[in-house]
GROMACS .gro file of C-alpha atoms in nm:
model
  403
    1UNK     CA    1   0.000   0.000   0.000
    2UNK     CA    2   0.113   0.356  -0.066
    3UNK     CA    3   0.280   0.527   0.226
    4UNK     CA    4   0.326   0.898   0.296
    5UNK     CA    5   0.688   0.878   0.176
    6UNK     CA    6   0.563   0.772  -0.170
    7UNK     CA    7   0.356   1.089  -0.202
    8UNK     CA    8   0.647   1.300  -0.079
    9UNK     CA    9   0.879   1.137  -0.335
   10UNK     CA   10   0.625   1.209  -0.609
   11UNK     CA   11   0.601   1.571  -0.495
   12UNK     CA   12   0.979   1.598  -0.516
   13UNK     CA   13   0.977   1.474  -0.878
   14UNK     CA   14   0.705   1.723  -0.963
   15UNK     CA   15   0.830   2.030  -0.778
   16UNK     CA   16   0.997   2.197  -1.077
   17UNK     CA   17   0.734   2.080  -1.327
   18UNK     CA   18   0.379   2.151  -1.210
   19UNK     CA   19   0.223   2.486  -1.127
   20UNK     CA   20   0.189   2.573  -0.759
   21UNK     CA   21  -0.177   2.677  -0.736
   22UNK     CA   22  -0.288   2.782  -0.387
   23UNK     CA   23  -0.643   2.720  -0.267
   24UNK     CA   24  -0.894   2.995  -0.340
   25UNK     CA   25  -1.187   3.069  -0.115
   26UNK     CA   26  -1.530   3.149  -0.259
   27UNK     CA   27  -1.751   3.390  -0.067
   28UNK     CA   28  -2.035   3.322  -0.311
   29UNK     CA   29  -2.035   2.945  -0.272
   30UNK     CA   30  -1.975   2.973   0.102
   31UNK     CA   31  -2.285   3.191   0.137
   32UNK     CA   32  -2.488   2.949  -0.075
   33UNK     CA   33  -2.396   2.645   0.136
   34UNK     CA   34  -2.325   2.770   0.489
   35UNK     CA   35  -1.974   2.621   0.467
   36UNK     CA   36  -1.628   2.764   0.410
   37UNK     CA   37  -1.583   2.659   0.049
   38UNK     CA   38  -1.236   2.647  -0.103
   39UNK     CA   39  -1.151   2.562  -0.464
   40UNK     CA   40  -0.846   2.373  -0.587
   41UNK     CA   41  -0.802   2.498  -0.943
   42UNK     CA   42  -0.640   2.204  -1.121
   43UNK     CA   43  -0.796   2.346  -1.439
   44UNK     CA   44  -0.503   2.590  -1.424
   45UNK     CA   45  -0.248   2.307  -1.397
   46UNK     CA   46   0.011   2.236  -1.665
   47UNK     CA   47  -0.165   2.052  -1.954
   48UNK     CA   48  -0.493   2.182  -1.807
   49UNK     CA   49  -0.550   1.896  -1.564
   50UNK     CA   50  -0.432   1.711  -1.253
   51UNK     CA   51  -0.345   1.413  -1.476
   52UNK     CA   52   0.004   1.542  -1.548
   53UNK     CA   53   0.094   1.468  -1.184
   54UNK     CA   54   0.042   1.093  -1.207
   55UNK     CA   55   0.171   1.051  -1.561
   56UNK     CA   56   0.490   1.248  -1.494
   57UNK     CA   57   0.559   1.066  -1.167
   58UNK     CA   58   0.515   0.725  -1.330
   59UNK     CA   59   0.717   0.794  -1.644
   60UNK     CA   60   1.005   0.969  -1.470
   61UNK     CA   61   1.029   0.697  -1.208
   62UNK     CA   62   1.044   0.431  -1.480
   63UNK     CA   63   1.282   0.639  -1.692
   64UNK     CA   64   1.523   0.662  -1.399
   65UNK     CA   65   1.526   0.282  -1.385
   66UNK     CA   66   1.677   0.284  -1.734
   67UNK     CA   67   1.462   0.052  -1.948
   68UNK     CA   68   1.181   0.272  -2.078
   69UNK     CA   69   1.179   0.321  -2.458
   70UNK     CA   70   0.814   0.382  -2.553
   71UNK     CA   71   0.480   0.425  -2.378
   72UNK     CA   72   0.114   0.374  -2.468
   73UNK     CA   73  -0.189   0.515  -2.288
   74UNK     CA   74  -0.567   0.521  -2.327
   75UNK     CA   75  -0.757   0.830  -2.224
   76UNK     CA   76  -1.056   1.054  -2.286
   77UNK     CA   77  -0.809   1.340  -2.301
   78UNK     CA   78  -0.648   1.466  -1.982
   79UNK     CA   79  -0.434   1.160  -1.905
   80UNK     CA   80  -0.340   1.162  -2.273
   81UNK     CA   81  -0.193   1.509  -2.247
   82UNK     CA   82  -0.014   1.428  -1.923
   83UNK     CA   83   0.148   1.117  -2.072
   84UNK     CA   84   0.240   1.298  -2.394
   85UNK     CA   85   0.399   1.583  -2.200
   86UNK     CA   86   0.595   1.352  -1.968
   87UNK     CA   87   0.709   1.117  -2.244
   88UNK     CA   88   0.835   1.405  -2.456
   89UNK     CA   89   1.019   1.545  -2.153
   90UNK     CA   90   1.184   1.206  -2.104
   91UNK     CA   91   1.258   1.168  -2.476
   92UNK     CA   92   1.051   0.853  -2.530
   93UNK     CA   93   0.786   0.782  -2.794
   94UNK     CA   94   0.422   0.801  -2.685
   95UNK     CA   95   0.108   0.661  -2.851
   96UNK     CA   96  -0.228   0.761  -2.707
   97UNK     CA   97  -0.555   0.579  -2.781
   98UNK     CA   98  -0.857   0.804  -2.734
   99UNK     CA   99  -1.231   0.731  -2.770
  100UNK     CA  100  -1.383   0.864  -3.091
  101UNK     CA  101  -1.601   1.087  -2.874
  102UNK     CA  102  -1.300   1.268  -2.724
  103UNK     CA  103  -1.327   1.647  -2.763
  104UNK     CA  104  -1.136   1.784  -3.062
  105UNK     CA  105  -0.949   2.026  -2.836
  106UNK     CA  106  -0.808   1.738  -2.630
  107UNK     CA  107  -0.704   1.542  -2.940
  108UNK     CA  108  -0.524   1.844  -3.084
  109UNK     CA  109  -0.357   1.929  -2.755
  110UNK     CA  110  -0.233   1.570  -2.712
  111UNK     CA  111  -0.079   1.577  -3.057
  112UNK     CA  112   0.071   1.915  -2.973
  113UNK     CA  113   0.259   1.761  -2.679
  114UNK     CA  114   0.426   1.518  -2.919
  115UNK     CA  115   0.212   1.202  -2.907
  116UNK     CA  116   0.074   0.990  -3.188
  117UNK     CA  117  -0.305   0.972  -3.140
  118UNK     CA  118  -0.516   0.669  -3.234
  119UNK     CA  119  -0.897   0.702  -3.216
  120UNK     CA  120  -1.077   0.378  -3.122
  121UNK     CA  121  -1.403   0.287  -2.949
  122UNK     CA  122  -1.678   0.507  -2.808
  123UNK     CA  123  -1.588   0.494  -2.436
  124UNK     CA  124  -1.272   0.462  -2.233
  125UNK     CA  125  -1.296   0.085  -2.185
  126UNK     CA  126  -1.294   0.026  -2.562
  127UNK     CA  127  -0.998   0.259  -2.610
  128UNK     CA  128  -0.819   0.072  -2.331
  129UNK     CA  129  -0.862  -0.261  -2.513
  130UNK     CA  130  -0.707  -0.112  -2.828
  131UNK     CA  131  -0.415   0.030  -2.628
  132UNK     CA  132  -0.344  -0.317  -2.486
  133UNK     CA  133  -0.331  -0.454  -2.842
  134UNK     CA  134  -0.073  -0.190  -2.939
  135UNK     CA  135   0.139  -0.275  -2.635
  136UNK     CA  136   0.142  -0.644  -2.732
  137UNK     CA  137   0.237  -0.559  -3.090
  138UNK     CA  138   0.513  -0.306  -3.011
  139UNK     CA  139   0.644  -0.398  -2.666
  140UNK     CA  140   0.577  -0.046  -2.540
  141UNK     CA  141   0.487   0.004  -2.173
  142UNK     CA  142   0.128   0.084  -2.086
  143UNK     CA  143   0.075   0.385  -1.860
  144UNK     CA  144  -0.257   0.324  -1.690
  145UNK     CA  145  -0.465   0.638  -1.628
  146UNK     CA  146  -0.568   0.534  -1.277
  147UNK     CA  147  -0.503   0.171  -1.173
  148UNK     CA  148  -0.133   0.215  -1.095
  149UNK     CA  149   0.019   0.309  -0.760
  150UNK     CA  150   0.283   0.539  -0.910
  151UNK     CA  151   0.007   0.726  -1.094
  152UNK     CA  152  -0.203   0.736  -0.777
  153UNK     CA  153   0.095   0.872  -0.581
  154UNK     CA  154   0.134   1.155  -0.831
  155UNK     CA  155  -0.236   1.245  -0.813
  156UNK     CA  156  -0.223   1.230  -0.433
  157UNK     CA  157   0.024   1.519  -0.419
  158UNK     CA  158  -0.286   1.739  -0.444
  159UNK     CA  159  -0.365   1.640  -0.085
  160UNK     CA  160  -0.022   1.756   0.031
  161UNK     CA  161  -0.090   2.098  -0.121
  162UNK     CA  162  -0.441   2.121   0.024
  163UNK     CA  163  -0.316   2.045   0.374
  164UNK     CA  164  -0.030   2.290   0.333
  165UNK     CA  165  -0.278   2.567   0.251
  166UNK     CA  166  -0.563   2.459   0.481
  167UNK     CA  167  -0.442   2.232   0.764
  168UNK     CA  168  -0.786   2.242   0.928
  169UNK     CA  169  -0.981   2.113   0.625
  170UNK     CA  170  -1.285   1.901   0.720
  171UNK     CA  171  -1.397   1.762   0.383
  172UNK     CA  172  -1.239   1.715   0.042
  173UNK     CA  173  -1.474   1.654  -0.253
  174UNK     CA  174  -1.304   1.472  -0.542
  175UNK     CA  175  -1.437   1.364  -0.886
  176UNK     CA  176  -1.422   0.987  -0.937
  177UNK     CA  177  -1.411   0.792  -1.262
  178UNK     CA  178  -1.164   0.506  -1.253
  179UNK     CA  179  -1.052   0.613  -0.907
  180UNK     CA  180  -0.690   0.724  -0.950
  181UNK     CA  181  -0.740   1.077  -0.823
  182UNK     CA  182  -0.969   0.999  -0.530
  183UNK     CA  183  -0.764   0.699  -0.415
  184UNK     CA  184  -0.442   0.902  -0.420
  185UNK     CA  185  -0.592   1.205  -0.246
  186UNK     CA  186  -0.770   0.989   0.012
  187UNK     CA  187  -0.469   0.772   0.096
  188UNK     CA  188  -0.241   1.074   0.132
  189UNK     CA  189  -0.482   1.293   0.331
  190UNK     CA  190  -0.595   1.017   0.568
  191UNK     CA  191  -0.239   0.921   0.655
  192UNK     CA  192  -0.173   1.280   0.756
  193UNK     CA  193  -0.507   1.342   0.930
  194UNK     CA  194  -0.755   1.051   0.959
  195UNK     CA  195  -1.042   1.280   1.062
  196UNK     CA  196  -1.063   1.445   0.718
  197UNK     CA  197  -1.366   1.322   0.526
  198UNK     CA  198  -1.307   1.229   0.162
  199UNK     CA  199  -1.618   1.245  -0.057
  200UNK     CA  200  -1.614   1.097  -0.407
  201UNK     CA  201  -1.840   1.249  -0.671
  202UNK     CA  202  -1.964   1.065  -0.979
  203UNK     CA  203  -2.206   1.144  -1.259
  204UNK     CA  204  -2.545   0.973  -1.232
  205UNK     CA  205  -2.489   0.834  -1.581
  206UNK     CA  206  -2.157   0.670  -1.485
  207UNK     CA  207  -2.200   0.548  -1.124
  208UNK     CA  208  -1.971   0.244  -1.115
  209UNK     CA  209  -1.772   0.352  -0.809
  210UNK     CA  210  -2.084   0.471  -0.625
  211UNK     CA  211  -2.254   0.135  -0.684
  212UNK     CA  212  -1.940  -0.060  -0.598
  213UNK     CA  213  -1.878   0.143  -0.282
  214UNK     CA  214  -2.231   0.072  -0.163
  215UNK     CA  215  -2.193  -0.307  -0.205
  216UNK     CA  216  -1.824  -0.341  -0.123
  217UNK     CA  217  -1.752  -0.518  -0.452
  218UNK     CA  218  -1.646  -0.385  -0.793
  219UNK     CA  219  -1.957  -0.360  -1.009
  220UNK     CA  220  -1.926  -0.236  -1.369
  221UNK     CA  221  -2.199  -0.015  -1.511
  222UNK     CA  222  -2.405  -0.162  -1.793
  223UNK     CA  223  -2.403   0.167  -1.982
  224UNK     CA  224  -2.230   0.504  -1.949
  225UNK     CA  225  -2.400   0.825  -2.054
  226UNK     CA  226  -2.294   1.164  -1.917
  227UNK     CA  227  -2.160   1.499  -2.028
  228UNK     CA  228  -1.874   1.446  -1.780
  229UNK     CA  229  -1.650   1.261  -2.024
  230UNK     CA  230  -1.348   1.267  -1.791
  231UNK     CA  231  -1.523   1.041  -1.538
  232UNK     CA  232  -1.727   0.832  -1.782
  233UNK     CA  233  -1.571   0.498  -1.683
  234UNK     CA  234  -1.760   0.168  -1.683
  235UNK     CA  235  -1.545  -0.025  -1.435
  236UNK     CA  236  -1.352   0.101  -1.129
  237UNK     CA  237  -0.984   0.013  -1.108
  238UNK     CA  238  -0.898  -0.301  -0.915
  239UNK     CA  239  -0.620  -0.134  -0.716
  240UNK     CA  240  -0.795   0.198  -0.679
  241UNK     CA  241  -1.108   0.037  -0.540
  242UNK     CA  242  -0.911  -0.120  -0.255
  243UNK     CA  243  -0.788   0.227  -0.156
  244UNK     CA  244  -1.137   0.370  -0.194
  245UNK     CA  245  -1.282   0.106   0.040
  246UNK     CA  246  -1.011   0.177   0.295
  247UNK     CA  247  -0.991   0.556   0.287
  248UNK     CA  248  -1.302   0.713   0.125
  249UNK     CA  249  -1.596   0.808   0.348
  250UNK     CA  250  -1.878   0.852   0.095
  251UNK     CA  251  -1.946   0.848  -0.278
  252UNK     CA  252  -2.234   1.057  -0.415
  253UNK     CA  253  -2.371   1.121  -0.763
  254UNK     CA  254  -2.478   1.438  -0.943
  255UNK     CA  255  -2.696   1.485  -1.251
  256UNK     CA  256  -2.580   1.632  -1.580
  257UNK     CA  257  -2.808   1.931  -1.515
  258UNK     CA  258  -2.637   1.992  -1.180
  259UNK     CA  259  -2.295   1.964  -1.344
  260UNK     CA  260  -2.390   2.207  -1.621
  261UNK     CA  261  -2.516   2.456  -1.365
  262UNK     CA  262  -2.188   2.431  -1.171
  263UNK     CA  263  -1.985   2.491  -1.489
  264UNK     CA  264  -2.192   2.802  -1.557
  265UNK     CA  265  -2.156   2.930  -1.201
  266UNK     CA  266  -1.778   2.890  -1.218
  267UNK     CA  267  -1.776   3.089  -1.542
  268UNK     CA  268  -1.998   3.363  -1.402
  269UNK     CA  269  -1.879   3.398  -1.043
  270UNK     CA  270  -1.517   3.284  -1.055
  271UNK     CA  271  -1.426   3.356  -1.418
  272UNK     CA  272  -1.292   3.001  -1.442
  273UNK     CA  273  -1.327   2.758  -1.733
  274UNK     CA  274  -1.374   2.416  -1.571
  275UNK     CA  275  -1.461   2.101  -1.761
  276UNK     CA  276  -1.769   1.900  -1.673
  277UNK     CA  277  -1.598   1.627  -1.471
  278UNK     CA  278  -1.398   1.891  -1.285
  279UNK     CA  279  -1.715   2.077  -1.184
  280UNK     CA  280  -1.879   1.766  -1.035
  281UNK     CA  281  -1.744   1.823  -0.679
  282UNK     CA  282  -1.886   2.176  -0.668
  283UNK     CA  283  -2.216   2.045  -0.805
  284UNK     CA  284  -2.232   1.799  -0.514
  285UNK     CA  285  -2.165   2.070  -0.256
  286UNK     CA  286  -2.412   2.320  -0.404
  287UNK     CA  287  -2.688   2.059  -0.431
  288UNK     CA  288  -2.658   1.937  -0.072
  289UNK     CA  289  -2.547   1.583  -0.152
  290UNK     CA  290  -2.366   1.596   0.183
  291UNK     CA  291  -2.430   1.824   0.480
  292UNK     CA  292  -2.141   2.071   0.471
  293UNK     CA  293  -2.278   2.346   0.696
  294UNK     CA  294  -2.014   2.487   0.928
  295UNK     CA  295  -1.738   2.281   0.763
  296UNK     CA  296  -1.418   2.378   0.585
  297UNK     CA  297  -1.470   2.220   0.244
  298UNK     CA  298  -1.234   2.184  -0.054
  299UNK     CA  299  -1.361   2.104  -0.404
  300UNK     CA  300  -1.095   1.962  -0.636
  301UNK     CA  301  -1.174   2.112  -0.979
  302UNK     CA  302  -0.979   1.851  -1.168
  303UNK     CA  303  -0.942   2.003  -1.515
  304UNK     CA  304  -1.027   2.274  -1.764
  305UNK     CA  305  -0.986   2.103  -2.101
  306UNK     CA  306  -1.330   2.164  -2.243
  307UNK     CA  307  -1.401   2.204  -2.614
  308UNK     CA  308  -1.494   2.565  -2.689
  309UNK     CA  309  -1.793   2.456  -2.898
  310UNK     CA  310  -1.912   2.244  -2.606
  311UNK     CA  311  -1.900   2.540  -2.368
  312UNK     CA  312  -2.185   2.695  -2.566
  313UNK     CA  313  -2.396   2.381  -2.511
  314UNK     CA  314  -2.312   2.375  -2.141
  315UNK     CA  315  -2.398   2.742  -2.101
  316UNK     CA  316  -2.733   2.691  -2.276
  317UNK     CA  317  -2.808   2.385  -2.063
  318UNK     CA  318  -2.710   2.571  -1.747
  319UNK     CA  319  -2.921   2.873  -1.836
  320UNK     CA  320  -3.227   2.654  -1.887
  321UNK     CA  321  -3.162   2.451  -1.570
  322UNK     CA  322  -3.122   2.762  -1.355
  323UNK     CA  323  -3.426   2.924  -1.521
  324UNK     CA  324  -3.217   3.205  -1.666
  325UNK     CA  325  -3.384   3.119  -1.994
  326UNK     CA  326  -3.754   3.029  -2.002
  327UNK     CA  327  -3.913   2.827  -2.282
  328UNK     CA  328  -4.290   2.838  -2.312
  329UNK     CA  329  -4.579   2.846  -2.559
  330UNK     CA  330  -4.883   3.074  -2.558
  331UNK     CA  331  -5.222   3.033  -2.725
  332UNK     CA  332  -5.359   3.360  -2.861
  333UNK     CA  333  -5.601   3.505  -3.118
  334UNK     CA  334  -5.464   3.520  -3.473
  335UNK     CA  335  -5.561   3.886  -3.507
  336UNK     CA  336  -5.397   4.224  -3.570
  337UNK     CA  337  -5.237   4.365  -3.256
  338UNK     CA  338  -5.228   4.032  -3.067
  339UNK     CA  339  -4.851   3.994  -3.089
  340UNK     CA  340  -4.799   4.359  -2.998
  341UNK     CA  341  -5.011   4.320  -2.685
  342UNK     CA  342  -4.825   4.002  -2.584
  343UNK     CA  343  -4.480   4.156  -2.635
  344UNK     CA  344  -4.586   4.462  -2.436
  345UNK     CA  345  -4.667   4.244  -2.134
  346UNK     CA  346  -4.332   4.062  -2.165
  347UNK     CA  347  -4.148   4.396  -2.182
  348UNK     CA  348  -4.335   4.529  -1.877
  349UNK     CA  349  -4.209   4.224  -1.685
  350UNK     CA  350  -3.848   4.301  -1.788
  351UNK     CA  351  -3.809   3.974  -1.979
  352UNK     CA  352  -3.615   3.970  -2.304
  353UNK     CA  353  -3.742   3.763  -2.599
  354UNK     CA  354  -3.449   3.589  -2.772
  355UNK     CA  355  -3.639   3.337  -2.984
  356UNK     CA  356  -3.989   3.358  -3.129
  357UNK     CA  357  -4.188   3.122  -3.354
  358UNK     CA  358  -4.543   3.197  -3.470
  359UNK     CA  359  -4.753   2.891  -3.563
  360UNK     CA  360  -5.105   2.917  -3.706
  361UNK     CA  361  -5.119   2.578  -3.883
  362UNK     CA  362  -5.093   2.336  -3.590
  363UNK     CA  363  -5.364   2.072  -3.636
  364UNK     CA  364  -5.533   2.112  -3.297
  365UNK     CA  365  -5.577   2.490  -3.333
  366UNK     CA  366  -5.919   2.639  -3.388
  367UNK     CA  367  -5.971   2.870  -3.685
  368UNK     CA  368  -5.867   3.217  -3.574
  369UNK     CA  369  -5.617   3.086  -3.317
  370UNK     CA  370  -5.237   3.084  -3.321
  371UNK     CA  371  -4.974   2.947  -3.090
  372UNK     CA  372  -4.638   3.111  -3.036
  373UNK     CA  373  -4.325   2.940  -2.903
  374UNK     CA  374  -4.099   3.172  -2.708
  375UNK     CA  375  -3.761   3.168  -2.533
  376UNK     CA  376  -3.705   3.457  -2.291
  377UNK     CA  377  -3.414   3.570  -2.079
  378UNK     CA  378  -3.529   3.598  -1.718
  379UNK     CA  379  -3.360   3.649  -1.383
  380UNK     CA  380  -3.448   3.315  -1.226
  381UNK     CA  381  -3.741   3.106  -1.106
  382UNK     CA  382  -3.922   3.389  -0.925
  383UNK     CA  383  -3.896   3.619  -1.227
  384UNK     CA  384  -4.018   3.341  -1.456
  385UNK     CA  385  -4.318   3.271  -1.232
  386UNK     CA  386  -4.413   3.640  -1.228
  387UNK     CA  387  -4.407   3.650  -1.606
  388UNK     CA  388  -4.618   3.334  -1.643
  389UNK     CA  389  -4.865   3.451  -1.375
  390UNK     CA  390  -4.902   3.791  -1.542
  391UNK     CA  391  -4.972   3.633  -1.881
  392UNK     CA  392  -5.221   3.392  -1.725
  393UNK     CA  393  -5.399   3.673  -1.539
  394UNK     CA  394  -5.432   3.855  -1.871
  395UNK     CA  395  -5.619   3.558  -2.016
  396UNK     CA  396  -5.341   3.377  -2.202
  397UNK     CA  397  -5.318   2.998  -2.193
  398UNK     CA  398  -4.949   2.927  -2.122
  399UNK     CA  399  -4.770   2.593  -2.165
  400UNK     CA  400  -4.431   2.532  -1.999
  401UNK     CA  401  -4.259   2.237  -1.830
  402UNK     CA  402  -3.982   2.437  -1.662
  403UNK     CA  403  -4.156   2.576  -1.355
   0.00000   0.00000   0.00000
């Protein structure tokens, strides 16, 4: 089992490589939760993710042993960039197998760090199988993204930094996919201070660790479907799960809507671009998955490598989820002045129409009726309810599923 000296040795290898990013407190999130909320911005880390810690520690340790000539890895993106960066630094060839669904930005960045990229499969597990084939064919060494103690030791150096900045931390929330990050952080933190609670956070659509933790046995998920591609793993690691059982206190899940809302909040309030898997810990804290009131809480925001085109989708999803945009339909007379009267009411309520579709040919409409489909910018649930109530009081029949 990993000992504290292993994490300290990893930190020594990394000290002149990774960025030293102190914890940041958030008054906004603290007020929303009743806790002291601190954020560990690994989205600002070299290669844009915590993954460089484990990959660099593993590759440099093996390189020092003198028999490393080529490496292969499978990854949805962040581990890929970490391995590519470390292999190039060591002067060894790297081949990275990525799922076909991997964001274009992560593929390009991995190639930019000097790796050859092979696209195979639709999820991590299928990419992993292809990477194993390449290792057998070429004799290269496989660098596992999570189920390797040297990788786990590198990821666990995050705990050393958290405890350096906040010795009195009560809870650390960590995203969990295969388990490399949470097992490393948990093993390191608990050996320094056993009273610290370690909370794993998974997406509802990829709950393998949550299900396994509940039963005490590794249980693969039948399917994986989530916007949090970095933690979309079907089967927990064999080694990591042993550490999780020993050191982790709880594992909770969050929905894609909750994740999208957290990404949007980080953009708005903290001016931070955080990828979906990285925002999962904050989503858990903000949605009361665990009682954090009165506690000193750290959320590990594990990465920031999100495709720019995907940010737009996340923002739209977050705006709808938080009722910053309201979609509804209204039945009205198909007569001169009807639209003007409707838009006047919307304007009086300080709502801004951003999309408008007028339909007078729907089959269930009476002659002389029309239905309009509208998307408005509003200030939240209360504002949206006032708008709908005002329209209803004026005689409009309003259809919406949001509130």
